[in-house]
Short mmCIF file of C-alpha atoms (C1' of nucleotides) in Angstrom, two decimals:
data_model
loop_
_atom_site.label_atom_id
_atom_site.label_comp_id
_atom_site.label_asym_id
_atom_site.label_seq_id
_atom_site.Cartn_x
_atom_site.Cartn_y
_atom_site.Cartn_z
CA UNK A 177 0.12 -0.06 0.16
CA UNK A 178 1.18 3.53 -1.06
CA UNK A 179 1.00 6.42 1.55
CA UNK A 180 -2.04 8.39 0.94
CA UNK A 181 -0.42 11.61 1.42
CA UNK A 182 2.17 10.48 -1.11
CA UNK A 183 -0.21 9.72 -3.66
CA UNK A 184 -2.04 12.99 -3.27
CA UNK A 185 1.25 14.68 -3.75
CA UNK A 186 2.40 12.84 -6.49
CA UNK A 187 -0.34 11.92 -8.87
CA UNK A 188 1.34 11.98 -12.09
CA UNK A 189 4.23 9.52 -10.91
CA UNK A 190 1.80 7.25 -9.51
CA UNK A 191 -0.31 7.35 -12.67
CA UNK A 192 2.78 6.85 -14.78
CA UNK A 193 3.92 3.88 -12.74
CA UNK A 194 0.67 2.21 -13.12
CA UNK A 195 0.92 2.74 -16.83
CA UNK A 196 4.11 1.24 -16.97
CA UNK A 197 2.75 -1.82 -15.43
CA UNK A 198 0.32 -2.09 -18.06
CA UNK A 199 -2.48 -0.98 -15.81
CA UNK A 200 -5.39 1.46 -16.23
CA UNK A 201 -4.91 4.55 -13.69
CA UNK A 202 -8.63 5.40 -13.69
CA UNK A 203 -8.80 4.34 -9.88
CA UNK A 204 -6.64 7.36 -9.25
CA UNK A 205 -9.36 9.76 -10.21
CA UNK A 206 -11.75 8.20 -7.94
CA UNK A 207 -8.89 8.35 -5.18
CA UNK A 208 -8.72 12.12 -5.90
CA UNK A 209 -12.32 12.59 -5.28
CA UNK A 210 -12.85 10.37 -2.36
CA UNK A 211 -9.88 11.74 -0.73
CA UNK A 212 -11.04 15.24 -0.91
CA UNK A 213 -14.41 14.26 0.21
CA UNK A 214 -12.87 12.23 3.49
CA UNK A 215 -11.00 15.38 4.45
CA UNK A 216 -14.06 17.51 3.99
CA UNK A 217 -16.31 15.40 6.12
CA UNK A 218 -13.46 14.74 8.44
CA UNK A 219 -13.25 18.48 9.36
CA UNK A 220 -17.00 18.59 10.04
CA UNK A 221 -17.23 15.63 12.11
CA UNK A 222 -14.11 16.69 14.28
CA UNK A 223 -15.56 20.22 14.87
CA UNK A 224 -18.82 18.73 16.17
CA UNK A 225 -16.94 16.15 18.36
CA UNK A 226 -15.08 18.81 19.72
CA UNK A 227 -18.18 20.71 20.61
CA UNK A 228 -19.45 17.58 21.93
CA UNK A 229 -16.49 16.90 24.30
CA UNK A 230 -16.35 20.50 25.62
CA UNK A 231 -20.02 20.17 26.55
CA UNK A 232 -19.81 16.84 28.08
CA UNK A 233 -17.15 18.06 30.25
CA UNK A 234 -19.27 20.91 31.16
CA UNK A 235 -22.16 18.89 31.95
CA UNK A 236 -20.23 16.76 34.23
CA UNK A 237 -19.04 19.94 36.08
CA UNK A 238 -22.42 21.35 36.38
CA UNK A 239 -23.98 18.09 37.65
CA UNK A 240 -21.33 17.83 40.23
CA UNK A 241 -22.37 21.36 41.32
CA UNK A 242 -25.88 20.18 41.53
CA UNK A 243 -27.18 22.67 38.85
CA UNK A 244 -29.88 21.47 36.09
CA UNK A 245 -28.25 20.32 32.86
CA UNK A 246 -31.48 19.26 31.34
CA UNK A 247 -31.52 22.02 28.46
CA UNK A 248 -27.95 21.34 27.80
CA UNK A 249 -28.47 17.51 27.25
CA UNK A 250 -31.23 18.32 24.90
CA UNK A 251 -29.13 20.57 22.99
CA UNK A 252 -26.43 17.92 22.82
CA UNK A 253 -28.69 15.11 21.58
CA UNK A 254 -29.06 16.81 18.37
CA UNK A 255 -25.16 17.37 18.14
CA UNK A 256 -24.79 13.64 18.75
CA UNK A 257 -27.20 12.76 16.04
CA UNK A 258 -25.38 14.99 13.45
CA UNK A 259 -22.20 13.23 14.34
CA UNK A 260 -23.65 9.97 13.86
CA UNK A 261 -24.79 11.03 10.17
CA UNK A 262 -21.39 12.34 9.43
CA UNK A 263 -19.66 9.29 10.80
CA UNK A 264 -21.59 7.00 8.44
CA UNK A 265 -20.92 9.16 5.54
CA UNK A 266 -17.19 8.99 6.84
CA UNK A 267 -17.37 5.21 7.06
CA UNK A 268 -18.57 4.82 3.57
CA UNK A 269 -16.05 7.02 2.01
CA UNK A 270 -13.00 5.53 3.93
CA UNK A 271 -13.95 1.81 3.03
CA UNK A 272 -14.31 2.91 -0.71
CA UNK A 273 -10.82 4.55 -0.34
CA UNK A 274 -9.34 1.56 1.36
CA UNK A 275 -10.38 -0.64 -1.56
CA UNK A 276 -8.66 1.83 -3.90
CA UNK A 277 -5.70 2.04 -1.80
CA UNK A 278 -5.26 -1.73 -1.52
CA UNK A 279 -5.43 -2.06 -5.49
CA UNK A 280 -2.72 0.41 -6.23
CA UNK A 281 0.73 -1.48 -6.85
CA UNK A 282 4.05 -0.30 -5.52
CA UNK A 283 5.98 2.11 -7.60
CA UNK A 284 8.86 0.66 -9.62
CA UNK A 285 12.30 1.79 -8.79
CA UNK A 286 13.84 4.11 -11.45
CA UNK A 287 16.43 1.57 -12.38
CA UNK A 288 13.64 -0.84 -13.40
CA UNK A 289 13.42 -1.12 -17.24
CA UNK A 290 9.99 -0.17 -18.57
CA UNK A 291 8.55 -2.91 -20.45
CA UNK A 292 5.15 -5.05 -21.19
CA UNK A 293 6.06 -8.70 -20.94
CA UNK A 294 8.92 -10.97 -19.78
CA UNK A 295 10.62 -10.52 -23.14
CA UNK A 296 11.50 -7.07 -21.83
CA UNK A 297 13.23 -8.21 -18.67
CA UNK A 298 17.11 -7.35 -18.85
CA UNK A 299 19.83 -9.91 -18.39
CA UNK A 300 22.00 -8.57 -15.59
CA UNK A 301 24.58 -11.36 -15.62
CA UNK A 302 25.31 -14.94 -16.34
CA UNK A 303 27.14 -17.57 -14.32
CA UNK A 304 28.53 -20.81 -15.63
CA UNK A 305 28.16 -22.59 -19.07
CA UNK A 306 25.28 -24.68 -20.09
CA UNK A 307 26.62 -28.17 -20.23
CA UNK A 308 27.34 -29.68 -23.66
CA UNK A 309 25.76 -33.35 -23.80
CA UNK A 310 27.45 -35.97 -25.85
CA UNK A 311 24.47 -38.26 -25.47
CA UNK A 312 20.78 -37.96 -25.75
CA UNK A 313 19.68 -36.21 -22.49
CA UNK A 314 16.38 -36.58 -20.91
CA UNK A 315 13.98 -34.32 -19.10
CA UNK A 316 13.88 -34.76 -15.22
CA UNK A 317 10.47 -36.18 -15.11
CA UNK A 318 11.88 -39.20 -17.31
CA UNK A 319 15.00 -39.57 -15.14
CA UNK A 320 13.05 -39.45 -12.04
CA UNK A 321 10.63 -41.92 -13.22
CA UNK A 322 13.25 -44.19 -14.54
CA UNK A 323 15.23 -43.99 -11.09
CA UNK A 324 11.86 -44.44 -9.32
CA UNK A 325 12.52 -41.36 -7.24
CA UNK A 326 9.24 -39.51 -8.67
CA UNK A 327 6.09 -40.73 -8.92
CA UNK A 328 3.74 -38.70 -10.34
CA UNK A 329 0.99 -41.15 -11.22
CA UNK A 330 0.28 -41.96 -7.60
CA UNK A 331 0.61 -38.48 -6.46
CA UNK A 332 -2.36 -37.90 -9.17
CA UNK A 333 -4.15 -41.00 -7.50
CA UNK A 334 -3.88 -40.03 -3.97
CA UNK A 335 -4.45 -36.26 -4.41
CA UNK A 336 -4.66 -34.89 -7.85
CA UNK A 337 -3.11 -33.33 -10.68
CA UNK A 338 0.20 -31.28 -9.71
CA UNK A 339 0.92 -33.63 -6.72
CA UNK A 340 4.04 -35.65 -6.74
CA UNK A 341 5.67 -38.20 -4.38
CA UNK A 342 9.33 -37.92 -3.83
CA UNK A 343 10.67 -41.55 -3.01
CA UNK A 344 13.96 -43.08 -1.73
CA UNK A 345 16.95 -41.05 -2.93
CA UNK A 346 14.48 -38.31 -4.26
CA UNK A 347 13.17 -37.56 -0.79
CA UNK A 348 16.54 -37.75 0.59
CA UNK A 349 17.85 -35.46 -2.29
CA UNK A 350 14.80 -33.00 -1.44
CA UNK A 351 15.59 -32.98 2.35
CA UNK A 352 19.29 -32.56 1.91
CA UNK A 353 18.68 -29.29 -0.44
CA UNK A 354 16.52 -27.93 2.29
CA UNK A 355 18.98 -28.64 5.06
CA UNK A 356 21.94 -27.29 2.74
CA UNK A 357 20.17 -24.22 1.91
CA UNK A 358 19.40 -23.59 5.64
CA UNK A 359 22.66 -24.25 6.58
CA UNK A 360 24.30 -21.94 4.16
CA UNK A 361 21.91 -19.09 5.02
CA UNK A 362 22.25 -19.34 8.64
CA UNK A 363 26.09 -20.26 9.07
CA UNK A 364 27.51 -18.18 6.36
CA UNK A 365 24.98 -15.29 5.41
CA UNK A 366 24.00 -14.38 8.83
CA UNK A 367 20.18 -15.12 8.79
CA UNK A 368 18.36 -16.50 11.87
CA UNK A 369 16.06 -19.61 11.19
CA UNK A 370 12.29 -19.44 11.71
CA UNK A 371 9.93 -22.53 11.16
CA UNK A 372 6.62 -20.74 10.54
CA UNK A 373 3.09 -22.03 10.43
CA UNK A 374 1.97 -23.24 7.07
CA UNK A 375 -1.29 -21.26 7.27
CA UNK A 376 -2.02 -17.63 7.93
CA UNK A 377 -4.98 -15.66 8.45
CA UNK A 378 -6.32 -12.94 6.09
CA UNK A 379 -4.97 -10.18 7.89
CA UNK A 380 -1.50 -11.45 7.27
CA UNK A 381 -2.44 -12.22 3.53
CA UNK A 382 -3.33 -8.47 3.15
CA UNK A 383 -0.29 -7.63 4.98
CA UNK A 384 2.13 -8.85 2.37
CA UNK A 385 -0.35 -8.10 -0.46
CA UNK A 386 -1.72 -11.43 -1.35
CA UNK A 387 -5.11 -10.09 -0.68
CA UNK A 388 -7.46 -8.74 -1.55
CA UNK A 389 -6.20 -9.14 -5.47
CA UNK A 390 -5.00 -12.39 -5.45
CA UNK A 391 -7.36 -14.61 -3.26
CA UNK A 392 -8.04 -17.14 -6.35
CA UNK A 393 -4.27 -18.03 -6.42
CA UNK A 394 -4.41 -19.45 -3.00
CA UNK A 395 -5.98 -22.30 -1.00
CA UNK A 396 -8.40 -21.35 1.33
CA UNK A 397 -9.31 -23.59 4.48
CA UNK A 398 -12.98 -24.17 5.00
CA UNK A 399 -14.86 -22.57 7.99
CA UNK A 400 -11.66 -20.54 9.00
CA UNK A 401 -10.05 -17.39 8.12
CA UNK A 402 -7.11 -19.42 7.22
CA UNK A 403 -5.23 -19.85 4.07
CA UNK A 404 -2.33 -22.18 3.06
CA UNK A 405 0.66 -20.09 2.80
CA UNK A 406 1.85 -19.66 -0.83
CA UNK A 407 5.51 -18.71 0.41
CA UNK A 408 7.13 -18.40 3.71
CA UNK A 409 7.36 -14.82 3.05
CA UNK A 410 3.66 -14.32 4.45
CA UNK A 411 4.30 -15.60 7.96
CA UNK A 412 8.01 -14.42 8.45
CA UNK A 413 7.12 -11.01 7.19
CA UNK A 414 4.32 -10.76 9.34
CA UNK A 415 6.15 -11.96 12.30
CA UNK A 416 6.68 -8.26 13.13
CA UNK A 417 3.14 -7.15 12.03
CA UNK A 418 1.68 -4.17 13.98
CA UNK A 419 4.98 -3.80 16.03
CA UNK A 420 7.68 -1.07 16.39
CA UNK A 421 11.21 -2.24 16.42
CA UNK A 422 14.13 -0.42 17.75
CA UNK A 423 16.72 1.00 15.34
CA UNK A 424 19.42 -1.12 16.60
CA UNK A 425 17.35 -4.20 16.02
CA UNK A 426 17.76 -3.56 12.31
CA UNK A 427 18.74 -5.18 10.01
CA UNK A 428 16.94 -8.30 10.65
CA UNK A 429 17.69 -11.48 8.67
CA UNK A 430 15.30 -14.49 8.70
CA UNK A 431 15.45 -17.66 6.87
CA UNK A 432 12.92 -20.07 6.76
CA UNK A 433 11.69 -23.60 5.05
CA UNK A 434 8.00 -23.97 4.41
CA UNK A 435 5.90 -26.05 2.14
CA UNK A 436 4.10 -23.57 -0.25
CA UNK A 437 0.71 -24.08 -1.78
CA UNK A 438 -0.44 -22.38 -4.97
CA UNK A 439 -3.67 -22.83 -6.64
CA UNK A 440 -1.92 -22.11 -10.24
CA UNK A 441 -5.39 -20.34 -11.34
CA UNK A 442 -4.86 -19.44 -14.81
CA UNK A 443 -1.97 -21.95 -15.50
CA UNK A 444 -3.85 -24.84 -17.08
CA UNK A 445 -1.79 -26.48 -19.46
CA UNK A 446 1.58 -24.85 -18.57
CA UNK A 447 4.35 -27.01 -17.30
CA UNK A 448 2.01 -29.75 -16.83
CA UNK A 449 4.79 -32.25 -16.91
CA UNK A 450 7.57 -32.50 -14.29
CA UNK A 451 7.78 -31.01 -11.09
CA UNK A 452 8.51 -27.41 -12.30
CA UNK A 453 4.53 -26.34 -11.44
CA UNK A 454 3.05 -28.03 -8.54
CA UNK A 455 0.30 -27.03 -6.18
CA UNK A 456 2.69 -28.07 -3.37
CA UNK A 457 6.28 -27.41 -3.22
CA UNK A 458 9.15 -26.76 -0.77
CA UNK A 459 11.31 -23.79 -0.59
CA UNK A 460 13.73 -22.13 1.55
CA UNK A 461 12.99 -18.31 1.91
CA UNK A 462 15.09 -15.26 3.07
CA UNK A 463 13.31 -12.37 4.34
CA UNK A 464 14.87 -9.00 5.47
CA UNK A 465 13.54 -6.03 7.59
CA UNK A 466 16.00 -3.13 6.95
CA UNK A 467 16.53 0.57 7.16
CA UNK A 468 14.93 2.37 4.15
CA UNK A 469 18.32 3.77 3.19
CA UNK A 470 19.84 0.43 2.93
CA UNK A 471 17.22 -1.61 1.15
CA UNK A 472 18.58 -1.42 -2.44
CA UNK A 473 21.90 -2.40 -1.18
CA UNK A 474 20.26 -5.28 0.74
CA UNK A 475 18.43 -6.12 -2.45
CA UNK A 476 21.86 -6.79 -4.15
CA UNK A 477 23.19 -8.82 -0.89
CA UNK A 478 20.02 -10.95 -0.80
CA UNK A 479 20.32 -11.76 -4.57
CA UNK A 480 23.96 -12.69 -4.04
CA UNK A 481 23.06 -14.84 -1.12
CA UNK A 482 20.63 -16.86 -3.45
CA UNK A 483 23.06 -16.82 -6.24
CA UNK A 484 25.60 -18.67 -3.96
CA UNK A 485 23.39 -21.56 -3.65
CA UNK A 486 23.21 -22.10 -7.39
CA UNK A 487 27.20 -21.45 -7.45
CA UNK A 488 27.90 -24.11 -4.65
CA UNK A 489 25.56 -26.56 -6.60
CA UNK A 490 27.31 -25.89 -9.87
CA UNK A 491 24.15 -24.89 -11.73
CA UNK A 492 24.46 -22.58 -14.46
CA UNK A 493 22.15 -19.41 -14.02
CA UNK A 494 21.33 -16.00 -15.19
CA UNK A 495 20.06 -12.93 -13.23
CA UNK A 496 17.41 -10.67 -14.77
CA UNK A 497 15.77 -7.60 -13.71
CA UNK A 498 11.82 -7.73 -14.05
CA UNK A 499 10.58 -4.99 -16.13
CA UNK A 500 7.64 -2.76 -15.16
CA UNK A 501 5.14 -5.03 -16.99
CA UNK A 502 6.35 -8.48 -15.24
CA UNK A 503 6.89 -6.83 -11.64
CA UNK A 504 4.97 -8.29 -8.88
CA UNK A 505 2.09 -5.98 -7.48
CA UNK A 506 3.92 -5.26 -4.20
CA UNK A 507 7.68 -5.06 -5.51
CA UNK A 508 9.63 -1.87 -6.15
CA UNK A 509 12.47 -3.95 -7.95
CA UNK A 510 12.80 -7.78 -8.33
CA UNK A 511 15.67 -9.74 -9.55
CA UNK A 512 14.76 -13.28 -10.81
CA UNK A 513 17.40 -15.80 -10.76
CA UNK A 514 16.78 -18.41 -13.73
CA UNK A 515 18.57 -21.77 -13.60
CA UNK A 516 19.61 -23.56 -16.92
CA UNK A 517 17.38 -26.67 -17.59
CA UNK A 518 18.71 -28.66 -20.53
CA UNK A 519 15.33 -30.33 -21.44
CA UNK A 520 13.82 -26.90 -21.85
CA UNK A 521 16.81 -25.54 -23.67
CA UNK A 522 16.38 -22.20 -21.57
CA UNK A 523 16.75 -20.68 -18.42
CA UNK A 524 13.71 -20.97 -15.96
CA UNK A 525 12.73 -19.12 -12.77
CA UNK A 526 14.11 -20.40 -9.44
CA UNK A 527 14.29 -17.63 -7.24
CA UNK A 528 12.88 -14.29 -7.28
CA UNK A 529 14.38 -11.50 -4.92
CA UNK A 530 12.23 -8.31 -4.21
CA UNK A 531 12.67 -5.06 -2.47
CA UNK A 532 9.16 -4.05 -1.35
CA UNK A 533 10.32 -0.81 0.06
CA UNK A 534 7.69 0.28 2.65
CA UNK A 535 4.90 -1.25 0.83
CA UNK A 536 4.25 -4.31 2.76
CA UNK A 537 5.40 -2.53 6.02
CA UNK A 538 2.62 0.03 5.58
CA UNK A 539 0.03 -2.68 5.12
CA UNK A 540 1.25 -4.76 7.90
CA UNK A 541 2.30 -2.01 10.26
CA UNK A 542 5.98 -2.84 10.61
CA UNK A 543 7.61 0.18 12.03
CA UNK A 544 10.79 1.08 13.56
CA UNK A 545 12.22 4.38 15.87
CA UNK A 546 15.32 5.71 14.02
CA UNK A 547 16.00 7.34 17.38
CA UNK A 548 15.26 6.60 20.81
CA UNK A 549 12.99 9.45 21.18
CA UNK A 550 11.99 10.05 17.64
CA UNK A 551 8.61 9.18 15.85
CA UNK A 552 8.19 5.93 14.04
CA UNK A 553 8.81 5.04 10.47
CA UNK A 554 8.11 2.13 8.44
CA UNK A 555 10.90 -0.28 7.58
CA UNK A 556 11.59 -1.74 4.15
CA UNK A 557 10.99 -5.47 3.77
CA UNK A 558 12.77 -7.57 1.18
CA UNK A 559 12.56 -11.33 0.49
CA UNK A 560 14.19 -13.74 -2.01
CA UNK A 561 13.85 -17.52 -2.46
CA UNK A 562 16.91 -19.32 -1.68
CA UNK A 563 15.87 -21.41 -3.43
CA UNK A 564 12.78 -23.36 -4.70
CA UNK A 565 13.58 -26.82 -3.95
CA UNK A 566 11.62 -28.66 -6.30
CA UNK A 567 12.90 -26.59 -9.27
CA UNK A 568 16.57 -27.09 -7.84
CA UNK A 569 15.90 -30.80 -7.56
CA UNK A 570 14.64 -30.85 -11.47
CA UNK A 571 17.77 -28.82 -12.24
CA UNK A 572 20.18 -31.31 -10.72
CA UNK A 573 18.33 -34.21 -12.17
CA UNK A 574 18.87 -32.71 -15.51
CA UNK A 575 22.11 -31.06 -15.39
CA UNK A 576 24.00 -33.96 -13.62
CA UNK A 577 22.47 -36.89 -15.45
CA UNK A 578 24.70 -39.51 -16.97
CA UNK A 579 24.28 -41.25 -20.13
CA UNK A 580 23.51 -44.59 -17.86
CA UNK A 581 20.54 -43.11 -16.44
CA UNK A 582 22.30 -42.27 -13.16
CA UNK A 583 22.74 -38.84 -11.47
CA UNK A 584 25.63 -37.54 -10.18
CA UNK A 585 25.04 -35.86 -6.78
CA UNK A 586 26.61 -32.51 -6.49
CA UNK A 587 29.82 -32.30 -4.22
CA UNK A 588 28.15 -30.12 -1.61
CA UNK A 589 25.39 -32.31 -1.25
CA UNK A 590 27.26 -35.65 -0.62
CA UNK A 591 27.50 -35.07 3.25
CA UNK A 592 23.53 -34.78 3.22
CA UNK A 593 22.98 -37.72 0.84
CA UNK A 594 25.64 -40.22 1.93
CA UNK A 595 26.02 -41.05 -1.67
CA UNK A 596 27.77 -39.66 -4.66
CA UNK A 597 25.49 -41.04 -7.28
CA UNK A 598 21.74 -42.09 -7.71
CA UNK A 599 21.32 -45.05 -9.55
"C1'" G B 298 -15.38 -30.57 23.28
"C1'" G B 299 -16.64 -28.95 29.04
"C1'" A B 300 -15.48 -25.25 32.98
"C1'" A B 301 -13.56 -20.85 35.12
"C1'" G B 302 -10.55 -16.50 34.68
"C1'" G B 303 -8.38 -12.74 31.86
"C1'" A B 304 -6.81 -9.13 27.47
"C1'" U B 305 -5.17 -1.19 29.64
"C1'" G B 306 1.12 2.54 27.09
"C1'" G B 307 8.19 -0.13 25.41
"C1'" G B 308 7.11 -4.02 30.20
"C1'" U B 309 4.71 -5.01 35.08
"C1'" G B 310 0.31 -3.10 36.66
"C1'" A B 311 -3.94 0.22 39.07
"C1'" G B 312 -8.62 2.10 37.45
"C1'" U B 313 -13.97 -1.41 35.73
"C1'" C B 314 -18.66 -3.03 41.17
"C1'" C B 315 -21.05 3.02 42.09
"C1'" G B 316 -20.18 6.01 33.67
"C1'" G B 317 -17.88 12.65 33.68
"C1'" C B 318 -12.26 15.49 37.59
"C1'" U B 319 -8.36 9.16 33.60
"C1'" G B 320 -5.31 9.16 27.16
"C1'" A B 321 -4.84 6.47 31.81
"C1'" A B 322 -1.87 6.25 38.94
"C1'" A B 323 2.32 3.78 40.50
"C1'" C B 324 6.81 0.90 39.44
"C1'" C B 325 10.59 -0.82 35.87
"C1'" G B 326 12.81 0.36 31.29
"C1'" C B 327 14.69 3.96 27.84
"C1'" U B 328 16.50 9.28 26.74
"C1'" C B 329 18.50 13.90 28.22
"C1'" G B 330 20.54 16.67 32.22
"C1'" A B 331 22.95 17.37 37.24
"C1'" C B 332 26.65 15.15 40.45
"C1'" U B 333 31.47 12.39 39.21
"C1'" C B 334 38.38 11.97 36.83
"C1'" G B 335 34.95 8.20 34.60
"C1'" A B 336 31.15 4.72 35.87
"C1'" A B 337 27.75 2.81 39.53
"C1'" A B 338 24.43 4.86 43.17
"C1'" U B 339 21.50 9.14 43.81
"C1'" C B 340 18.42 13.63 42.19
"C1'" G B 341 15.71 16.36 38.22
"C1'" A B 342 13.34 16.60 33.30
"C1'" G B 343 10.90 13.95 29.48
"C1'" U B 344 9.10 9.32 27.52
"C1'" A B 345 2.17 5.76 23.24
"C1'" G B 346 0.38 5.62 18.53
"C1'" A B 347 -2.57 7.21 14.44
"C1'" U B 348 -4.82 11.30 11.85
"C1'" A B 349 -6.75 16.32 9.96
"C1'" C B 350 -5.45 21.54 9.99
"C1'" C B 351 -1.44 24.94 10.39
"C1'" U B 352 3.96 25.49 9.07
"C1'" A B 353 9.58 25.89 4.53
"C1'" A B 354 10.46 22.86 8.94
"C1'" C B 355 10.09 22.80 14.24
"C1'" C B 356 6.28 24.34 17.09
"C1'" G B 357 1.11 24.20 17.79
"C1'" U B 358 -4.42 23.14 17.68
"C1'" G B 359 -8.13 19.48 16.97
"C1'" U B 360 -10.04 14.23 16.64
"C1'" C B 361 -9.74 8.88 17.26
"C1'" U B 362 -7.40 4.82 19.81
"C1'" C B 363 -7.66 1.09 26.94
"C1'" G B 364 -8.31 -7.05 22.18
"C1'" A B 365 -11.89 -6.24 17.72
"C1'" G B 366 -16.92 -4.72 16.07
"C1'" G B 367 -21.80 -3.17 17.45
"C1'" G B 368 -25.23 -0.85 21.23
"C1'" U B 369 -27.16 2.35 25.56
"C1'" U B 370 -25.87 7.49 26.86
"C1'" C B 371 -25.29 14.57 26.29
"C1'" G B 372 -20.95 11.41 27.67
"C1'" A B 373 -18.05 4.71 27.96
"C1'" A B 374 -11.52 1.77 29.61
"C1'" U B 375 -15.74 1.38 33.00
"C1'" C B 376 -22.79 -0.49 31.21
"C1'" C B 377 -25.05 -4.30 27.38
"C1'" C B 378 -24.61 -7.63 23.17
"C1'" U B 379 -21.23 -10.54 19.31
"C1'" C B 380 -16.39 -12.11 17.93
"C1'" U B 381 -10.90 -12.99 18.34
"C1'" C B 382 -7.20 -14.40 21.36
"C1'" C B 383 -4.53 -15.80 26.03
"C1'" U B 384 -4.30 -18.60 30.91
"C1'" U B 385 -5.76 -22.55 34.22
"C1'" C B 386 -8.30 -26.97 35.19
"C1'" C B 387 -11.07 -31.43 32.90
"C1'" G B 388 -11.73 -34.60 28.46
"C1'" C B 389 -9.39 -36.29 23.82
"C1'" C B 390 -5.29 -36.42 20.83
"C1'" A B 391 0.43 -36.62 17.45
#
RNA sequence: GGAAGGAUGGGUGAGUCCGGCUGAAACCGCUCGACUCGAAAUCGAGUAGAUACCUAACCGUGUCUCGAGGGUUCGAAUCCCUCUCCUUCCGCCA
């Protein structure tokens, strides 16, 4: 959510940023009108309330002195009625305004390229060279099925499409990857580990920006105000919801493993084979709470932290800056890490690192006190996947496959796996 | 699932029966100042958030907020209703 005052004072900028994202900015006209209306009503109602407060004090005083206050009370009845009328109008306007506000996306940072689709994303850097195969290589789902470590059919039988069983060395690889990533981030990158709930309520979902706009992308629990989390970002960012942090607590770095649940509405037919797009997948997430001046430095750092996972695993990747049209709703700037997948003959997203600036903090009420006696300010929040486990596993199967159908275990995972080859 | 108790500022906690003089005592913490070579101790002062208006800004003024929402009332932390969460006991359960 953007600051109302900021929108009021920067109408053109907000309108332009929405245009760059490929959105209509008609909501802004409504905003302007409602905002003015709200402040007008507010002025009137506050005047009346002031009158009422003064009179109420007076009535109390007179009553204690034993005087007759009936005429005054009768007069104030009328004032109270008028206040009630104004309050109802105010509530209407504020609800309308809130709706508009929650629908306005974050403003892309000036360094974000203007563009419409993912084709307009710019490649920042590449690491590693895609492997040249001297044999017929296979996609990960074939490798996985032949090694009997991925079971798609039974996943579909037991639950449904886009659910998969990992078995034997596959299950161990999944678990090894989780542990490897958590160990790396906690021991070498200074993150403290969180194990969050896998469900969160609608206030939290609104805090990080999933609600109200993206309800259909999530799984909702029946008879409860709970949603299955689409990412650990939700519970971890909301850890400090409605809290005021002390300046010296910042920056806070958290890393968390969680299962992630996504309805994948509108993705019918896309990536239907393999484990690239599942309704449930595992992910190790990194979340940061930082001083506003530091957030863009921190974005570079969090991206590097995610990159190091790929480097240690020896997986070729590229870093792209998402253009304005591809940028997610809450983000001011996002780097995607894309890993090389031979069977797809392209780089595919495996991590997304974003700076949300104060956008989430404002929604979630996460503030800090810059100086001991100063007023509060919103922190900046960031997050990055470090990494999506399923896609990492797919990348390992494809990039480390051997001609005989076996898969070599990357060096750094051997302590976690206890074997150096999956056969 | 059953029974009881509770939710007040950064923390502890009074106020709630008997509505107005309480945006909130007291203590702790924190900040600043005094004292000190420095520190501790002591003493003094300050110390909630949001928002509207004013201002270049500081300041100032008003309004709202005592778990959330609604009601009664001229007036609600205080009375009534609904909901949420927490604690304890019983039952059940990994």
